mmCIF file of C-alpha atoms in Angstrom:
data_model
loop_
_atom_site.group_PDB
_atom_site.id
_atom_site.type_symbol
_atom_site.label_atom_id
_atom_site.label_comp_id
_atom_site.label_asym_id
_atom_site.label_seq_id
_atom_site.Cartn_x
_atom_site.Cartn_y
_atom_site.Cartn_z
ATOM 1 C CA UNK A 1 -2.443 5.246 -21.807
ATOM 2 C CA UNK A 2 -4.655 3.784 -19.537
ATOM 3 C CA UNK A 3 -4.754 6.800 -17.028
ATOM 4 C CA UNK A 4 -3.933 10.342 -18.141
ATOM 5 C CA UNK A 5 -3.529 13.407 -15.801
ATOM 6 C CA UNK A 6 -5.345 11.798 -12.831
ATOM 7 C CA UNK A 7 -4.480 13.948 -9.735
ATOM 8 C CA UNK A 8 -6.023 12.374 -6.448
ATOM 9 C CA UNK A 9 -5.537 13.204 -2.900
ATOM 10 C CA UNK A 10 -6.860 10.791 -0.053
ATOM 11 C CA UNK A 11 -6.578 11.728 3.668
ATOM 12 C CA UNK A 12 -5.160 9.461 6.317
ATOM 13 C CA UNK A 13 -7.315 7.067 7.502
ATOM 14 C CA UNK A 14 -10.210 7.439 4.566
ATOM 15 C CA UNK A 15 -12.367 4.786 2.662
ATOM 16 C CA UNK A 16 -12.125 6.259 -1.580
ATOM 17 C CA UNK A 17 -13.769 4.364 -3.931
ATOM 18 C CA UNK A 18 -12.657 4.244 -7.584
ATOM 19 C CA UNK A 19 -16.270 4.148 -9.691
ATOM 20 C CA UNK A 20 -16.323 3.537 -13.234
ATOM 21 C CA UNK A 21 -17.101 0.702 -16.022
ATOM 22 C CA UNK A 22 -14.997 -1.985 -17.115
ATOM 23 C CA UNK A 23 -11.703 -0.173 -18.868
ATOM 24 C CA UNK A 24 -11.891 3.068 -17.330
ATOM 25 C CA UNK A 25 -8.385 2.831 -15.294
ATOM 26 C CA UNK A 26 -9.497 1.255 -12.001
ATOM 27 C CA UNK A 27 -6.963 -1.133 -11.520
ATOM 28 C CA UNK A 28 -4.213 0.567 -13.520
ATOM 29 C CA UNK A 29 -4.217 3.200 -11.215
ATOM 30 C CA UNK A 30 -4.204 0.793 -8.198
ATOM 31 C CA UNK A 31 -0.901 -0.691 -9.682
ATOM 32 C CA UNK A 32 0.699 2.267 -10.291
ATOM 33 C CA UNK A 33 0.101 3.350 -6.477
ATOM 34 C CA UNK A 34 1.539 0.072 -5.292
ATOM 35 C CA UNK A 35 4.558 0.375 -7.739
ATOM 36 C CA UNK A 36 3.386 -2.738 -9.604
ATOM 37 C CA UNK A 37 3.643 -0.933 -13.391
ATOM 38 C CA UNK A 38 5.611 1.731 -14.492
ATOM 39 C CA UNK A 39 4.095 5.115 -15.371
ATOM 40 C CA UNK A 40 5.434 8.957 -15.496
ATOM 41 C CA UNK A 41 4.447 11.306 -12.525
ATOM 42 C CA UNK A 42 4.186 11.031 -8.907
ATOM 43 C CA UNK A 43 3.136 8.870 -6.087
ATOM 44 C CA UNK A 44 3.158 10.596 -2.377
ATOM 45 C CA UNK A 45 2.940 8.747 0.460
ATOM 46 C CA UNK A 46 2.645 11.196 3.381
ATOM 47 C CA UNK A 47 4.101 14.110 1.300
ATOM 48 C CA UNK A 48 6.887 11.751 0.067
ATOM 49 C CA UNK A 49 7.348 10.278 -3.082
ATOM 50 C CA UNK A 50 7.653 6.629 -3.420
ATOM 51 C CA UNK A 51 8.403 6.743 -6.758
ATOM 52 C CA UNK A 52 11.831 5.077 -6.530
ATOM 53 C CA UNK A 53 10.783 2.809 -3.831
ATOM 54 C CA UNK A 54 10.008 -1.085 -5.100
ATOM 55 C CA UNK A 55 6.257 -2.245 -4.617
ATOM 56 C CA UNK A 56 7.824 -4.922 -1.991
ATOM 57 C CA UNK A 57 8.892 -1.822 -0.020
ATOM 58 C CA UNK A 58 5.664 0.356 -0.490
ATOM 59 C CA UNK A 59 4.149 -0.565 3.113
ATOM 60 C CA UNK A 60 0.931 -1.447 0.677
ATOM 61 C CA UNK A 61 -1.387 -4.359 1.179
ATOM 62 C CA UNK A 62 -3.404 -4.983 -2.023
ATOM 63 C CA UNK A 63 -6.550 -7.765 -2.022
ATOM 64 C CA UNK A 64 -6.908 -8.217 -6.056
ATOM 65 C CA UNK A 65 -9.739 -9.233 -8.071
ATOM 66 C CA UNK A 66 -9.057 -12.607 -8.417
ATOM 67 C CA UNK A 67 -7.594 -12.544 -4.315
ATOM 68 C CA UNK A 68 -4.524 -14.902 -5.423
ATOM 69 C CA UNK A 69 -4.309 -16.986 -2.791
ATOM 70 C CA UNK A 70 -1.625 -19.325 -2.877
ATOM 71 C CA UNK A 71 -3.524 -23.025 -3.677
ATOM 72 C CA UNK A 72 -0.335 -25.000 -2.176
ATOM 73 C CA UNK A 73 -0.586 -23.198 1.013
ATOM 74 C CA UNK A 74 -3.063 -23.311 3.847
ATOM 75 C CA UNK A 75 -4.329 -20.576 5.500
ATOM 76 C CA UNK A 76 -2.346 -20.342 8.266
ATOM 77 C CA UNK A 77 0.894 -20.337 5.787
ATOM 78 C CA UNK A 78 -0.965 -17.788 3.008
ATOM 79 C CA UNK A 79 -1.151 -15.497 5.786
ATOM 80 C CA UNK A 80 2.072 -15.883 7.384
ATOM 81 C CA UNK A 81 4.165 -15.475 3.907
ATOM 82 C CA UNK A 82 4.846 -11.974 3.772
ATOM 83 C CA UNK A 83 5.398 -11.821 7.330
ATOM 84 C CA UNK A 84 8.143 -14.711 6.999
ATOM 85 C CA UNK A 85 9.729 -12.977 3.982
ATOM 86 C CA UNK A 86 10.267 -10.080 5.624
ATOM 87 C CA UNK A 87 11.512 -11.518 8.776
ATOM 88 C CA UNK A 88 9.057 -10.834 11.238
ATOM 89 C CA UNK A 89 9.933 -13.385 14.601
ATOM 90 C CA UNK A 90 8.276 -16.011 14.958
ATOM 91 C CA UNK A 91 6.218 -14.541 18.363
ATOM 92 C CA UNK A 92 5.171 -11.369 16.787
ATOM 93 C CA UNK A 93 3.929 -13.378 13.340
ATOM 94 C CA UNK A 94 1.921 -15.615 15.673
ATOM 95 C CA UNK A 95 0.262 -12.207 17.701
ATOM 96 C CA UNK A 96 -0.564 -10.682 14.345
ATOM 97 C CA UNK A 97 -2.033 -13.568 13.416
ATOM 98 C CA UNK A 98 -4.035 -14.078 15.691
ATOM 99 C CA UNK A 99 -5.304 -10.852 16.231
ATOM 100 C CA UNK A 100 -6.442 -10.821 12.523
ATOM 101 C CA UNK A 101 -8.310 -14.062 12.400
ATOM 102 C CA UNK A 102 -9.977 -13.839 15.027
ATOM 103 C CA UNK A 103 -11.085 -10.357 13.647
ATOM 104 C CA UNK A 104 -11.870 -11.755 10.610
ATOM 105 C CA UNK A 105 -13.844 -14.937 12.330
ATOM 106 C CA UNK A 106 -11.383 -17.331 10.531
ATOM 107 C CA UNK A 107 -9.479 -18.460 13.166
ATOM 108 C CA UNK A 108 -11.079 -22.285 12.751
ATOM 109 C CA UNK A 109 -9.487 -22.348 9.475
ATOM 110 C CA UNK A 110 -5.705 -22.442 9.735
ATOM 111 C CA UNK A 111 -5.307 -25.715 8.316
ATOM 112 C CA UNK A 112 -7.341 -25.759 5.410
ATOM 113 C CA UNK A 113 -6.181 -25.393 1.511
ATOM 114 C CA UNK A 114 -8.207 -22.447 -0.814
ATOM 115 C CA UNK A 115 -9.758 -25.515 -2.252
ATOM 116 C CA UNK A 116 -11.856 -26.190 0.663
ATOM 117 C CA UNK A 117 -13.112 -22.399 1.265
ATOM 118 C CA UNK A 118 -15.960 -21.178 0.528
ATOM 119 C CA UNK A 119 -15.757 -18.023 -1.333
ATOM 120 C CA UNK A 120 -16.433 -15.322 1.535
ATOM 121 C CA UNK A 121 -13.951 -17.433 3.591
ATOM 122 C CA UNK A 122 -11.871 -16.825 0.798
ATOM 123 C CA UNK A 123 -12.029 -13.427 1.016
ATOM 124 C CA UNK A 124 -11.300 -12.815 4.349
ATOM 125 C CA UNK A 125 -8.363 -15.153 3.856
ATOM 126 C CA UNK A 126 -6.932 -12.538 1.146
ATOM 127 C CA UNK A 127 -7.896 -9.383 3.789
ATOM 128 C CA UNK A 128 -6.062 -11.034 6.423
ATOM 129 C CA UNK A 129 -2.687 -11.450 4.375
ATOM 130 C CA UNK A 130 -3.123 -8.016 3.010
ATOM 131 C CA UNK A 131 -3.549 -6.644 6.022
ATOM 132 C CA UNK A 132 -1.031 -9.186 8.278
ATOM 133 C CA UNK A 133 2.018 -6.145 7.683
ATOM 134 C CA UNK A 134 0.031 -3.207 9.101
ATOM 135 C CA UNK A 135 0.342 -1.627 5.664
ATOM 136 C CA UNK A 136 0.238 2.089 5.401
ATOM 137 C CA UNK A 137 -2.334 1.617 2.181
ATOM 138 C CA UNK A 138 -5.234 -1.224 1.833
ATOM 139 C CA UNK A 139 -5.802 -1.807 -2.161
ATOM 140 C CA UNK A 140 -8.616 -3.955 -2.960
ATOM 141 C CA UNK A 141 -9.600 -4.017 -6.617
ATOM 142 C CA UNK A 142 -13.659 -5.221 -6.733
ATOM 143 C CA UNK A 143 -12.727 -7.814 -3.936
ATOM 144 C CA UNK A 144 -16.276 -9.073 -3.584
ATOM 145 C CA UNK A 145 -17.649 -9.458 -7.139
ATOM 146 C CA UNK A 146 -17.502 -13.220 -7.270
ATOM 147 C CA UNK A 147 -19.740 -13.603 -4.316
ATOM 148 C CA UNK A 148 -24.067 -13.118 -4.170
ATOM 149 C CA UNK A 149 -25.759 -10.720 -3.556
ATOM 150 C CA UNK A 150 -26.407 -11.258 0.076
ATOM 151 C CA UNK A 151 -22.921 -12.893 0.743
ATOM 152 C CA UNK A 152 -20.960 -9.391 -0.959
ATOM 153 C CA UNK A 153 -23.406 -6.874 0.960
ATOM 154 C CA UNK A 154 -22.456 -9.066 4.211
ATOM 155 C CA UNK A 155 -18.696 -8.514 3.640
ATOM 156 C CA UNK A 156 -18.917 -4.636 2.809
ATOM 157 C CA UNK A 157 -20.463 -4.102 5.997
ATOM 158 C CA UNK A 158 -17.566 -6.164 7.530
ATOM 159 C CA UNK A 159 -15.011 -4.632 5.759
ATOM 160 C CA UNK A 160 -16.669 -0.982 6.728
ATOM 161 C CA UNK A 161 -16.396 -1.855 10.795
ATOM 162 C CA UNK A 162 -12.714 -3.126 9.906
ATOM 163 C CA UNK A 163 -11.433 -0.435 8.151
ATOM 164 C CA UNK A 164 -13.150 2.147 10.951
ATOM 165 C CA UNK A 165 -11.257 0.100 13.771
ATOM 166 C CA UNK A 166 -7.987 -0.289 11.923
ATOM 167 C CA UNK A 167 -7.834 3.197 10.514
ATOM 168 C CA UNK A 168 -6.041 1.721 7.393
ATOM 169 C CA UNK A 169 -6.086 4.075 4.225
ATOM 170 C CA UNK A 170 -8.201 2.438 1.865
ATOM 171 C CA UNK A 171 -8.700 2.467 -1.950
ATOM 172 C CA UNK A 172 -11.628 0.424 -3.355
ATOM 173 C CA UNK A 173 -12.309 -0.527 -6.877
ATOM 174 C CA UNK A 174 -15.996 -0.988 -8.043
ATOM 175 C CA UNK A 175 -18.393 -0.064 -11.115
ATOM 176 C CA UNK A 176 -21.745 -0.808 -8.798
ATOM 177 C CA UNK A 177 -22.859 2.558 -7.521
ATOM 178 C CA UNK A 178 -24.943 0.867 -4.785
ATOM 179 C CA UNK A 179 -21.421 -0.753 -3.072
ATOM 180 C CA UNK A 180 -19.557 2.762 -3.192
ATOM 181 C CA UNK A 181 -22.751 4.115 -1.704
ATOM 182 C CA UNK A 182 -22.478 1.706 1.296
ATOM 183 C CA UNK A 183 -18.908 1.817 1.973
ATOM 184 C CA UNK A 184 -17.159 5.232 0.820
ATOM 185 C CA UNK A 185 -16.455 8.734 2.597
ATOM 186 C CA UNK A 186 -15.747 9.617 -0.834
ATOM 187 C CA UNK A 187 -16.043 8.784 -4.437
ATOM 188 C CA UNK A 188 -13.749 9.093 -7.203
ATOM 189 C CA UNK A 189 -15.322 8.807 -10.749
ATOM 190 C CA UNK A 190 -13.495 7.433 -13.509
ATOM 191 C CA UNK A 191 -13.901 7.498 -16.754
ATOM 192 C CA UNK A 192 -11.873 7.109 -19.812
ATOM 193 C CA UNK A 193 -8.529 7.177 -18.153
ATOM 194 C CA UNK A 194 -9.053 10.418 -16.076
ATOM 195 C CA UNK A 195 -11.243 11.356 -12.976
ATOM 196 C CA UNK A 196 -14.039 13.068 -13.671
ATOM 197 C CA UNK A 197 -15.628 13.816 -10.329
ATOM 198 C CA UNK A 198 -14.600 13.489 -6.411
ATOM 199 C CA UNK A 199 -17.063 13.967 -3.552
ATOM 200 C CA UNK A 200 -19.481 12.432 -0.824
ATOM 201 C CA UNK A 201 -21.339 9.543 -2.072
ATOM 202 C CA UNK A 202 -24.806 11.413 -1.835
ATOM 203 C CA UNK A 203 -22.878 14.714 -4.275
ATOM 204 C CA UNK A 204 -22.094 12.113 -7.148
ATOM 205 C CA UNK A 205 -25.853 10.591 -6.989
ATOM 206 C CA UNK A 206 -27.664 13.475 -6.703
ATOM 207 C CA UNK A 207 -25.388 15.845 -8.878
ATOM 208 C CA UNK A 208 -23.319 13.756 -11.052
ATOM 209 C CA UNK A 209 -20.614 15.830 -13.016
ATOM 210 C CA UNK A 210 -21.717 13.579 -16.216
ATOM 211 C CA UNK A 211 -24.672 11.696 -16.949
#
């Protein structure tokens, strides 16, 4: 099993960072919140469990590693498509819309293919579909690991300000200490499967549950 006995509670509104290395349940447990695997326990969403409840129904907006954009799409469509598939009219798509790229600073690039995007336009690309159906949870599983140095701190800080003016519960995936540092109110330390430690960013540096 890829996760065993994890028990994690995150408050409305809160930034959590999953830390660990490479197999230590990260993403698994990401999928099981947004109902994308199957797995034994429970998942609460405001005191309710979702457990039943499809991942297209989970109110759950999930950036992944790899961002899956669609490559046949522009931008302008990539961000529109769960909006259209749910039904949204055509007015209140184009508000949302606009409201998000021109958070994002990507409102210049409605017409262009993920071919012609850089890679940190490519990322706020993904953060604007996640985020185009006001979902109750924001998943993002080591979003910026593709980028430099300098290009990956720049979007942290970005994604910090957004996630403070939103107010969108957020779950982040990373196994660089320095990025949970930056971004998290707390830190959840995986290892193995199972958490091993949950606290302020400063409590898991300075008195780390395991070496």
């Amino acid at each position: 099993f890829a996760c065993r006995k994890v028990s994690l509670a995150i408050s409305q509104g809160e930034m959590v960072v999953l830390l660990g290395p490479n197999g230590a349940g990260k993403t698994t447990l990401l999928n099981v919140i947004a109902g994308l695997v199957s797995y034994t326990g429970k998942v609460l969403f405001d005191g309710q469990a979702v457990d039943s409840i499809p991942a297209r129904m989970r109110k759950v907006g999930y950036v992944f590693q790899d961002l899956a954009l669609f490559p046949h799409l522009n931008v302008l469509c990539n961000i529109t498509f769960c909006l259209r598939s749910r039904g949204w009219e055509r007015k209140a798509i184009a508000h949302r819309v606009g409201e998000l790229t021109e958070l994002l600073g990507i409102s210049h690039l409605g017409s262009r293919y993920p071919a012609r995007l850089s890679g940190g336009e490519k990322q706020r690309v993904a953060l604007a579909r996640a985020l185009a159906a006001n979902p109750g949870i924001l998943l993002l599983d080591e979003p910026f690991s593709s980028l430099d140095p300098e290009s990956s701190d720049c979007m942290r800080r970005e994604l910090a300000g957004i996630q403070q003016d939103l107010g969108t519960t957020t779950i982040f995936v990373t196994h660089d200490l320095s990025e949970a540092e930056q971004i998290a109110d707390r830190v959840a330390v995986m290892q193995d499967g199972h958490i091993d430690q949950v606290g302020r960013p400063a409590e898991v540096l300075f008195a780390p549950v395991n070496d």
